[in-house]
PDB file of C-alpha atoms in Angstrom:
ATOM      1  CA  UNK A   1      19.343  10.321  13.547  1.00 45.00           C
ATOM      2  CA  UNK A   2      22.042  11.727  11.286  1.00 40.00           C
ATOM      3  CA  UNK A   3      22.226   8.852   9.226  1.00 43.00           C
ATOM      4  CA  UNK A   4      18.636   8.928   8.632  1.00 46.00           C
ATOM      5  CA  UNK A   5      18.775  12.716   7.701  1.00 41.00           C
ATOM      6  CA  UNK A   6      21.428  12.216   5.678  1.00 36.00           C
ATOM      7  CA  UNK A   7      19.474   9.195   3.381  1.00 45.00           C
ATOM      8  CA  UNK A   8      16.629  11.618   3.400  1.00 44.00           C
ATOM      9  CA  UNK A   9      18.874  13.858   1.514  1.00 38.00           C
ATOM     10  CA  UNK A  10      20.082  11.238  -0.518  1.00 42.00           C
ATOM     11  CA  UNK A  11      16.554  10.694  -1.950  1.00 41.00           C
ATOM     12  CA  UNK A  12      15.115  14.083  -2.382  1.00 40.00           C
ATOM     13  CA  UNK A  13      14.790  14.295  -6.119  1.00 40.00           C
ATOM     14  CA  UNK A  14      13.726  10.987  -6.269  1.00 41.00           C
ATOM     15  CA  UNK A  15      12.756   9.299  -9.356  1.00 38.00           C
ATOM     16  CA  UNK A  16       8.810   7.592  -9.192  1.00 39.00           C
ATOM     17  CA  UNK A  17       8.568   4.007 -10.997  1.00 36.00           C
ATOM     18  CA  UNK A  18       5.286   3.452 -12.711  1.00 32.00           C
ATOM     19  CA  UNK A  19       3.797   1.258  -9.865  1.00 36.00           C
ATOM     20  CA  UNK A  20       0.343   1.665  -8.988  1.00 40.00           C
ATOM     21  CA  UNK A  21      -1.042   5.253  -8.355  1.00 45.00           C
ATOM     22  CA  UNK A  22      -4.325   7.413  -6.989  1.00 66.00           C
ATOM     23  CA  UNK A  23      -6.014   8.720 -10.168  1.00 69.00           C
ATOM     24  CA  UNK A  24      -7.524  11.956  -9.180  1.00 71.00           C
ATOM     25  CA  UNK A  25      -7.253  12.213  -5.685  1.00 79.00           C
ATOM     26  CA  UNK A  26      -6.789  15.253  -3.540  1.00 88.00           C
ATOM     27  CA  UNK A  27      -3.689  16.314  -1.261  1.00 92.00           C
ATOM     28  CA  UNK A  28      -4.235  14.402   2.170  1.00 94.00           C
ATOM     29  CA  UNK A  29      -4.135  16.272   5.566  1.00 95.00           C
ATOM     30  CA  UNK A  30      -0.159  15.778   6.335  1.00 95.00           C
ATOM     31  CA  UNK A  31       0.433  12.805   8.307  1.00 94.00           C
ATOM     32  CA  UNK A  32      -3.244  11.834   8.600  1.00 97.00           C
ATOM     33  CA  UNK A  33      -2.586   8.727   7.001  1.00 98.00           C
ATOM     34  CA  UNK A  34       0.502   8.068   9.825  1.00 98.00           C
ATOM     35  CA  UNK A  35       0.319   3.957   8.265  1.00 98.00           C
ATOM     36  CA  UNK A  36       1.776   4.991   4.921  1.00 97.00           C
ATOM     37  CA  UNK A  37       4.736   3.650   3.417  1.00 95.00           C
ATOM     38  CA  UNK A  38       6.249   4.224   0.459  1.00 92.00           C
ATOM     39  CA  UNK A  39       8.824   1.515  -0.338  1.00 92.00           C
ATOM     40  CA  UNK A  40      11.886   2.460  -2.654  1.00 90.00           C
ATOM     41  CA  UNK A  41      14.672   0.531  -4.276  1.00 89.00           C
ATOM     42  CA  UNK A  42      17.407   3.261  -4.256  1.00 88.00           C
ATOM     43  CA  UNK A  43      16.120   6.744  -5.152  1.00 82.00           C
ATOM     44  CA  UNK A  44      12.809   4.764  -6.929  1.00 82.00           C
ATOM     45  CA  UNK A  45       9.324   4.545  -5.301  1.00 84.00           C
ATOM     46  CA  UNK A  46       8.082   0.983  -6.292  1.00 85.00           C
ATOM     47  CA  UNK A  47       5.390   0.300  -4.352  1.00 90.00           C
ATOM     48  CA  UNK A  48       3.224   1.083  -1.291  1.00 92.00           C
ATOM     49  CA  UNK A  49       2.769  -0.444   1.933  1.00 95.00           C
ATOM     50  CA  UNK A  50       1.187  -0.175   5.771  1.00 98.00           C
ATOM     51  CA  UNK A  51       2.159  -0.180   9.065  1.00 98.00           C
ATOM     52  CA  UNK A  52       0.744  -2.572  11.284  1.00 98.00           C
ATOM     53  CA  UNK A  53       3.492  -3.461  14.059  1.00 98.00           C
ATOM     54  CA  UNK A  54       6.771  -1.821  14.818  1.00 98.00           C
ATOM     55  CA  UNK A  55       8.494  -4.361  12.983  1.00 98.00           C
ATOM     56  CA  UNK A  56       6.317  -5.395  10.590  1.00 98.00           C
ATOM     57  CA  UNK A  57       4.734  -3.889   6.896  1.00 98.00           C
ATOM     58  CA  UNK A  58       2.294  -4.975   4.612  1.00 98.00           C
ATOM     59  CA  UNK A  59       2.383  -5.023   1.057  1.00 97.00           C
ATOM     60  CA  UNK A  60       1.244  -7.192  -2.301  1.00 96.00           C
ATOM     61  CA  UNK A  61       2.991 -10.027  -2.985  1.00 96.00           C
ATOM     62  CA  UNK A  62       3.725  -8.922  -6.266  1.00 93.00           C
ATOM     63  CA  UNK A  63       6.290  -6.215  -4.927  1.00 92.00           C
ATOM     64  CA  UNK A  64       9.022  -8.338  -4.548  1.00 88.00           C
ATOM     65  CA  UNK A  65      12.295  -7.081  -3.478  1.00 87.00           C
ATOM     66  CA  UNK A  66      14.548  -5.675  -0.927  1.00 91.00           C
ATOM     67  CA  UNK A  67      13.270  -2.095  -0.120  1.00 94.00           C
ATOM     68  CA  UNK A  68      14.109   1.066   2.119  1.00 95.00           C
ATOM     69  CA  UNK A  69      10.870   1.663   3.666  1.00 97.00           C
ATOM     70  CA  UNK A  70      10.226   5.025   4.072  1.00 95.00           C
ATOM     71  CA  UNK A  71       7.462   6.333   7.029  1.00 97.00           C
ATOM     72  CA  UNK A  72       6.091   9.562   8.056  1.00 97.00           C
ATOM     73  CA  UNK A  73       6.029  10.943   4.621  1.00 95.00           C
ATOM     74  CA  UNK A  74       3.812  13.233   3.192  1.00 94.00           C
ATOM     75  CA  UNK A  75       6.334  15.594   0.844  1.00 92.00           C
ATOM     76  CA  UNK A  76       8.871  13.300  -0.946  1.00 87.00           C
ATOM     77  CA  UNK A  77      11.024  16.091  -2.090  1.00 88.00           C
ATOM     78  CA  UNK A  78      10.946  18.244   1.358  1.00 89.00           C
ATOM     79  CA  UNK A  79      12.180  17.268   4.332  1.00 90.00           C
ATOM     80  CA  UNK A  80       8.768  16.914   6.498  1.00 86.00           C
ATOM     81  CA  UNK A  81      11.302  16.273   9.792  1.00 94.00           C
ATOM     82  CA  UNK A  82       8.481  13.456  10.688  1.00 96.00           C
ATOM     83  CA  UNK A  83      10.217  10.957   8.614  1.00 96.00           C
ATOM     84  CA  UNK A  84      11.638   7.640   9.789  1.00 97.00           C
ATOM     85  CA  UNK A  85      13.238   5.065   7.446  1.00 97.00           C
ATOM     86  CA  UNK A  86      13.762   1.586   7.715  1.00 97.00           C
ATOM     87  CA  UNK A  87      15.468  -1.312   5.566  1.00 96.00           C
ATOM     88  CA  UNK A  88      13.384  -4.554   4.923  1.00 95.00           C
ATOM     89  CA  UNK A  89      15.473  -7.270   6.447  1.00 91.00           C
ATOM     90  CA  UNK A  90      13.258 -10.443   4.948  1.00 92.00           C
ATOM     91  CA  UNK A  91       9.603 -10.967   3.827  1.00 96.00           C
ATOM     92  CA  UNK A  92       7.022 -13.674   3.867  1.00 97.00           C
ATOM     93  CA  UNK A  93       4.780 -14.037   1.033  1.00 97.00           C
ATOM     94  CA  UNK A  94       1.576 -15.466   1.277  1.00 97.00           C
ATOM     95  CA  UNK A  95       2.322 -19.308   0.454  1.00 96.00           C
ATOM     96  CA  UNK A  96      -0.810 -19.486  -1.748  1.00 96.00           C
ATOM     97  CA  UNK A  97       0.653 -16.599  -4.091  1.00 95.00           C
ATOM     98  CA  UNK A  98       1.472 -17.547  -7.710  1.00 89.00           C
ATOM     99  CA  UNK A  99       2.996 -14.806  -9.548  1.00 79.00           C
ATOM    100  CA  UNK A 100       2.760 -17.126 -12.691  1.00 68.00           C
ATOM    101  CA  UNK A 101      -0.697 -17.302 -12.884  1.00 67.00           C
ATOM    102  CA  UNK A 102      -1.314 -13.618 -13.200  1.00 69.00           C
ATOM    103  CA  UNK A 103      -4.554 -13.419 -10.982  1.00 72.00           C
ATOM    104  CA  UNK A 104      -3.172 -11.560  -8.142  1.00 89.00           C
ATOM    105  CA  UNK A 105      -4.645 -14.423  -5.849  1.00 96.00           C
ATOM    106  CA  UNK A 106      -3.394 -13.977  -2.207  1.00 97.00           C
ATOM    107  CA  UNK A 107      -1.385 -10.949  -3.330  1.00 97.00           C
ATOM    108  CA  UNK A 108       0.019  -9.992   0.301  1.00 97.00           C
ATOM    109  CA  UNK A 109       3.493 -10.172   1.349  1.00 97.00           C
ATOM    110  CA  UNK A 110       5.118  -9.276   4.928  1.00 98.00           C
ATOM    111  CA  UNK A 111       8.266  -7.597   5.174  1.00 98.00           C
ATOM    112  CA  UNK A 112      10.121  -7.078   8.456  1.00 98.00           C
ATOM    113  CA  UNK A 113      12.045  -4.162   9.571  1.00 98.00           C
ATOM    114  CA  UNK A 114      15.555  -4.488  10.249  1.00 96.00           C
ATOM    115  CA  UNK A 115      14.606  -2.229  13.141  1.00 97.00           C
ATOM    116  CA  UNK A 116      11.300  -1.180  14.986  1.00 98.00           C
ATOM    117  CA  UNK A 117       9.862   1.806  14.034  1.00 98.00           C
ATOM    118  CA  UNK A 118       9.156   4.998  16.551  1.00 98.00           C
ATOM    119  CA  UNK A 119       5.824   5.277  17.241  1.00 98.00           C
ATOM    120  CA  UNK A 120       4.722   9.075  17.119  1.00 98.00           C
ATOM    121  CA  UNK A 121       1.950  10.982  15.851  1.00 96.00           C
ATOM    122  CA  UNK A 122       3.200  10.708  12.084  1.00 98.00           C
ATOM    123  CA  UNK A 123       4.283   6.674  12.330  1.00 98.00           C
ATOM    124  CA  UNK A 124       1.203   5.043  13.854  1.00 98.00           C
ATOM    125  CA  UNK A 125       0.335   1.179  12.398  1.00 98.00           C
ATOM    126  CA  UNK A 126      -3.191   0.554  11.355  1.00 98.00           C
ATOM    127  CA  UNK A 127      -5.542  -2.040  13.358  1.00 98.00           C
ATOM    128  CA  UNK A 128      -6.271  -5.375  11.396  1.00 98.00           C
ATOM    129  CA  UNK A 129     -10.296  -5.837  10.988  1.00 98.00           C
ATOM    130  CA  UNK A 130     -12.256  -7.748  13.151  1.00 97.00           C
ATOM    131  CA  UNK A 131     -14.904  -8.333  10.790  1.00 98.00           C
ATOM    132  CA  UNK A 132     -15.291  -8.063   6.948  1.00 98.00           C
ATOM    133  CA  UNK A 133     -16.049  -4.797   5.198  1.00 98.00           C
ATOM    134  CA  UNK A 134     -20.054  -4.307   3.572  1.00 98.00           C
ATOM    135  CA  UNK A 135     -21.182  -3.402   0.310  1.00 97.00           C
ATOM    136  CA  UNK A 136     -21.789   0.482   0.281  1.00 97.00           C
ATOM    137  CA  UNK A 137     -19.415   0.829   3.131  1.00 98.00           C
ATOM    138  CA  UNK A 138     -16.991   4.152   2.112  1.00 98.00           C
ATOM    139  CA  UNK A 139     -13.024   3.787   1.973  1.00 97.00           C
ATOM    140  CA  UNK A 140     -10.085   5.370   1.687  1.00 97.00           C
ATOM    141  CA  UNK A 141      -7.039   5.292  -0.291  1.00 96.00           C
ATOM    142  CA  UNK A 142      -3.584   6.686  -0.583  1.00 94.00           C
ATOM    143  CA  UNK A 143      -0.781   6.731  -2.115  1.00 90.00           C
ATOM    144  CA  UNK A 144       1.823   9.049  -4.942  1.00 80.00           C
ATOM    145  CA  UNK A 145       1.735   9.104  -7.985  1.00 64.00           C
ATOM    146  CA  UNK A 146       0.202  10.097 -11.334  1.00 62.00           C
ATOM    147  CA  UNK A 147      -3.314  12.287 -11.460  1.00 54.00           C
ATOM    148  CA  UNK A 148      -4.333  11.160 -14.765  1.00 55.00           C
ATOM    149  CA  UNK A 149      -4.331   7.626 -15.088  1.00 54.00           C
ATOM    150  CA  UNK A 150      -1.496   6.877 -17.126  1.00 52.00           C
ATOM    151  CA  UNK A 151       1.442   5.331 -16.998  1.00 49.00           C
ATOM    152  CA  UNK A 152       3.640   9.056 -17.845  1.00 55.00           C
ATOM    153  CA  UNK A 153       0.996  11.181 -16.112  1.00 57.00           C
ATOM    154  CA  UNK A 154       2.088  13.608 -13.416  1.00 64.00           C
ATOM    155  CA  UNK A 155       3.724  12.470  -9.965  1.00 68.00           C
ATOM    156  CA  UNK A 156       2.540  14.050  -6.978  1.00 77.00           C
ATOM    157  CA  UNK A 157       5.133  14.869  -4.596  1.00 85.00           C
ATOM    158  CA  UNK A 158       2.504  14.957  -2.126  1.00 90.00           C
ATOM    159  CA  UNK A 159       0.498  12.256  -0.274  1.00 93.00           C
ATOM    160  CA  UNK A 160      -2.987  11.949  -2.208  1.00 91.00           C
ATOM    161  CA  UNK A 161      -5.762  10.750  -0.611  1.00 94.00           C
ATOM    162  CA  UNK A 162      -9.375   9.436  -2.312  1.00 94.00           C
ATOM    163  CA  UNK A 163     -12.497   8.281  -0.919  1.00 95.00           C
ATOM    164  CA  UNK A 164     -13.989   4.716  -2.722  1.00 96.00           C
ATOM    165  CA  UNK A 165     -17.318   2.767  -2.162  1.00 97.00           C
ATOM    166  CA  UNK A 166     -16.915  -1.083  -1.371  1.00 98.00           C
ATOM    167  CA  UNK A 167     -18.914  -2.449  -3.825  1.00 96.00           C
ATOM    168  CA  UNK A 168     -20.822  -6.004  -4.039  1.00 97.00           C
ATOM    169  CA  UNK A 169     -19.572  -9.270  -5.053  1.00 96.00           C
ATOM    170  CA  UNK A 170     -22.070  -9.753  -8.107  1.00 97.00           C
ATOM    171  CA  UNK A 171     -20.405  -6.166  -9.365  1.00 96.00           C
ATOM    172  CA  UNK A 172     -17.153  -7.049  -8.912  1.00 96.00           C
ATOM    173  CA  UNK A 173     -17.499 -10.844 -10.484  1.00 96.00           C
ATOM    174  CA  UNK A 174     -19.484  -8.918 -13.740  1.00 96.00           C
ATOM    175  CA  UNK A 175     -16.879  -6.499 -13.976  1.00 93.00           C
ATOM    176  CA  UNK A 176     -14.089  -9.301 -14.295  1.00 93.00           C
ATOM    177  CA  UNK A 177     -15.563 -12.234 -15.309  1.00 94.00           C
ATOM    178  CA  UNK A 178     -14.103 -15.286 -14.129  1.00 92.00           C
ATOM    179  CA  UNK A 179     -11.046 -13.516 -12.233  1.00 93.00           C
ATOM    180  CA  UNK A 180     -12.177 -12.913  -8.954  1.00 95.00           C
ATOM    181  CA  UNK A 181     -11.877 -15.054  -5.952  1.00 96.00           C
ATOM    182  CA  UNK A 182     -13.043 -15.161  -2.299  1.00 97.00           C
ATOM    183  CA  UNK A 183      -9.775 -13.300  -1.487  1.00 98.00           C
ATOM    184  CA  UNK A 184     -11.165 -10.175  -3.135  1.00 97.00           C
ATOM    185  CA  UNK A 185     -12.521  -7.500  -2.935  1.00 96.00           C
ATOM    186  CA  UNK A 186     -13.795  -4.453  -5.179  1.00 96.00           C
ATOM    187  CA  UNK A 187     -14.144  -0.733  -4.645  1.00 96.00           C
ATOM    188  CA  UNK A 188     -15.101   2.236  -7.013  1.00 93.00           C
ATOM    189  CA  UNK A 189     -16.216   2.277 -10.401  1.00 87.00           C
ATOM    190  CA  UNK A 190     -16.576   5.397 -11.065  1.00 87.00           C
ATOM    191  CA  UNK A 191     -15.285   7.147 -13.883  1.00 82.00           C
ATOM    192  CA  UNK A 192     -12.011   9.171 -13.174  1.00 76.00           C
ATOM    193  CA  UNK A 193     -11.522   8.006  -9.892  1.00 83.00           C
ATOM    194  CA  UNK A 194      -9.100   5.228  -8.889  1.00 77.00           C
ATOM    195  CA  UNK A 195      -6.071   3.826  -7.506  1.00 77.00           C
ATOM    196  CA  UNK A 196      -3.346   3.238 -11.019  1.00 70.00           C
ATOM    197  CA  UNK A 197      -0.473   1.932 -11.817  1.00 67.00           C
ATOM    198  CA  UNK A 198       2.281   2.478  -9.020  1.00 66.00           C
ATOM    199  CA  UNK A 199       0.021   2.014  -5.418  1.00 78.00           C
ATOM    200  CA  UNK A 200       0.512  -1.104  -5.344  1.00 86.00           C
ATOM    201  CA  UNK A 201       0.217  -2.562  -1.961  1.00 94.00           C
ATOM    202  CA  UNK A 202      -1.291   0.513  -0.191  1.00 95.00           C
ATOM    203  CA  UNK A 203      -3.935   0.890   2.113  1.00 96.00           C
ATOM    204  CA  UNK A 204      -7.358   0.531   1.548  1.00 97.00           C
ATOM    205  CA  UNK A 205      -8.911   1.689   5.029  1.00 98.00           C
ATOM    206  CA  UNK A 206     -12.295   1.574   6.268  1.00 98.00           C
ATOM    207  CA  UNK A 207     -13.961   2.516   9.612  1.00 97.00           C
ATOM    208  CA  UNK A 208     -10.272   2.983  10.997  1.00 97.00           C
ATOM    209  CA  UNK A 209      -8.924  -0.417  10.271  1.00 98.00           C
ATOM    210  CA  UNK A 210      -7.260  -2.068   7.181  1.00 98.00           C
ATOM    211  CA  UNK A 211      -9.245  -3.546   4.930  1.00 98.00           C
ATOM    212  CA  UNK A 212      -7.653  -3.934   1.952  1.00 98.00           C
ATOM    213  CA  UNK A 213      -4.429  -4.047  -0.093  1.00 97.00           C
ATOM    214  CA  UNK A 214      -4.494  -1.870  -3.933  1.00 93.00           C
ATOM    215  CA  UNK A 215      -3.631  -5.070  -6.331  1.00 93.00           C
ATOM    216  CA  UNK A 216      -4.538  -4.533  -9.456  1.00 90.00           C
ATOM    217  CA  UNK A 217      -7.338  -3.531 -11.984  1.00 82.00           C
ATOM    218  CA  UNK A 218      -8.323  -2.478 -15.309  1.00 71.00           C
ATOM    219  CA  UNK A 219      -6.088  -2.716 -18.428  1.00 70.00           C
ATOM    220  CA  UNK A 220      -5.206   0.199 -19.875  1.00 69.00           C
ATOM    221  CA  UNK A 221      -6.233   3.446 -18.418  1.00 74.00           C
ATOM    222  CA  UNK A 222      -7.463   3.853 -14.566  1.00 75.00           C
ATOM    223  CA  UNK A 223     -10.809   5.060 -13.811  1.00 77.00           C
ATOM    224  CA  UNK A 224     -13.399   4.021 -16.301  1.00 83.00           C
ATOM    225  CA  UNK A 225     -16.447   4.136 -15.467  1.00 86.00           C
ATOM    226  CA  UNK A 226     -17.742   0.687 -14.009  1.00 84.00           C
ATOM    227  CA  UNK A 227     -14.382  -0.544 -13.792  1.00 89.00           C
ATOM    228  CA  UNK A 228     -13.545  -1.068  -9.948  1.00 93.00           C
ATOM    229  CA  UNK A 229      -9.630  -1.687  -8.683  1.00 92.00           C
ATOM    230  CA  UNK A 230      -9.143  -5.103  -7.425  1.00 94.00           C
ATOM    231  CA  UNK A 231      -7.840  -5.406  -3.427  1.00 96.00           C
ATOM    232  CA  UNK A 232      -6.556  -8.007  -1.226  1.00 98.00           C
ATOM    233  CA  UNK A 233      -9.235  -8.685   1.304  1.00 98.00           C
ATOM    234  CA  UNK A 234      -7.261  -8.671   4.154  1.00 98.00           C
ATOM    235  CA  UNK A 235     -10.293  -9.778   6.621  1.00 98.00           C
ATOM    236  CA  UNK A 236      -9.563 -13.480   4.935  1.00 98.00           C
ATOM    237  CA  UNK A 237      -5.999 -13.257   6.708  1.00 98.00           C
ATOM    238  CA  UNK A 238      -5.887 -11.948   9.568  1.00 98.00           C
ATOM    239  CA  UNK A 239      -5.147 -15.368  11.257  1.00 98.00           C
ATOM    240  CA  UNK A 240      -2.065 -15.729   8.618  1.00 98.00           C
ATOM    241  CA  UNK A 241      -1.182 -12.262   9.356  1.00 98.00           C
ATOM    242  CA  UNK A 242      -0.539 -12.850  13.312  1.00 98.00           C
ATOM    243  CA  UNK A 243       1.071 -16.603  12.895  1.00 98.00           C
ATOM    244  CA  UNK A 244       3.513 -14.881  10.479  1.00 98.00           C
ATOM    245  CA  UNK A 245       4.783 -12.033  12.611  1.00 98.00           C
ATOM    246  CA  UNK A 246       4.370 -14.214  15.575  1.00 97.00           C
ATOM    247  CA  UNK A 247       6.922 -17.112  14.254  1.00 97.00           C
ATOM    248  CA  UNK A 248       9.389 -14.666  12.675  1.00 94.00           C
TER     249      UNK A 248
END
């Protein structure tokens, strides 16, 4: 316990990377989101990430690296005393994943704990889905980070939390012509609302169970209007999901 107080302390003042970020969102109810993680390389937030096993965190593929995982956040300059943290000791990419290509195609990546987490009411993991997510179907997201959809915007130091419509395939597929696969999946379009650069990897969570991964989006700013963000759709690996943490 004291040598997880005393990294706390170590990070307050932290500096936030441009990684992917909520674009006007609204403070979330502290520790309602108890699946949150952000993950840091020293004293920098790089990318998000979810619970969903004592050992075990989801993320995109494209945050690659060795992180401290931080859990039971919701201030990241205040001690909250709900906090756990946790080093990444290895992760599993998805072996379909080609960072080369620049599609973001099977952009999930496993990292396991060096040690399990706590389970208490501010670390809780999030259930996998059972079935794919609908058209219409409202979301959540969440994450830090800037509030204007820039790359130098403003940093919350507090969790943010916004609410997204799934929307259909024939949307998504006219919104990005020729860049979406069967591993995707679209939500929002509407003007100044959006996950941005820095969330990377975060939740996308509907009907209490994780749905999708924030992967990428729009160039240039966040939240134009009838420009979605672009999410894993985790209901196309569940099976990979298990078999991984089961082997390992």
């Amino acid at each position: 316990m004291g040598s997880s107080i005393f990294l706390l302390l170590c990070l307050i003042g932290l500096s936030q990377a441009a990684t992917e970020k909520i674009y006007n969102g609204t403070e979330c109810l502290p520790n309602s989101q108890p699946w949150q993680v952000g993950l840091f390389e020293g004293t920098s937030l790089r990318c998000g990430g979810v619970l969903i096993d004592r050992r075990w965190v989801l993320t995109a593929a494209h945050c690659s690296g060795r992180y401290w995982v931080r859990l039971g956040e919701h201030s990241l300059s205040q001690l909250d005393w709900t906090e756990q943290i946790r080093h990444s000791r290895f992760s599993v990419t998805h072996p379909g994943y080609r960072r080369a290509l620049r599609n973001h195609d099977h952009d999930l990546r496993l990292l396991r704990l060096g040690a399990p987490v706590l389970f208490t009411r501010s670390v809780r993991p999030l259930p996998l889905p059972r079935t794919c997510v609908a058209p219409g179907t409202e979301c959540l997201i969440s994450g830090w980070g800037t509030t204007n959809g820039t790359w130098t915007g403003q940093f919350p130091d507090r969790l943010q939390c916004l609410n997204l419509p799934i929307i259909s395939d024939a949307d998504c597929h006219a919104a990005f012509p020729g860049r979406i696969t069967a591993n995707m999946l679209c939500a929002g379009g509407i003007a100044g609302q959006d996950a941005c650069q820095g969330d990377s990897g975060g939740p996308l969570v509907c009907g209490g169970a994780l749905q999708g991964l924030v992967s990428w989006g729009s160039v240039g700013p966040c939240g134009q209007g009838g420009i979605p963000g672009v999410y894993t759709k985790i209901c196309k690996y569940v099976d990979w999901i298990r078999m991984t943490m089961r082997n390992n």
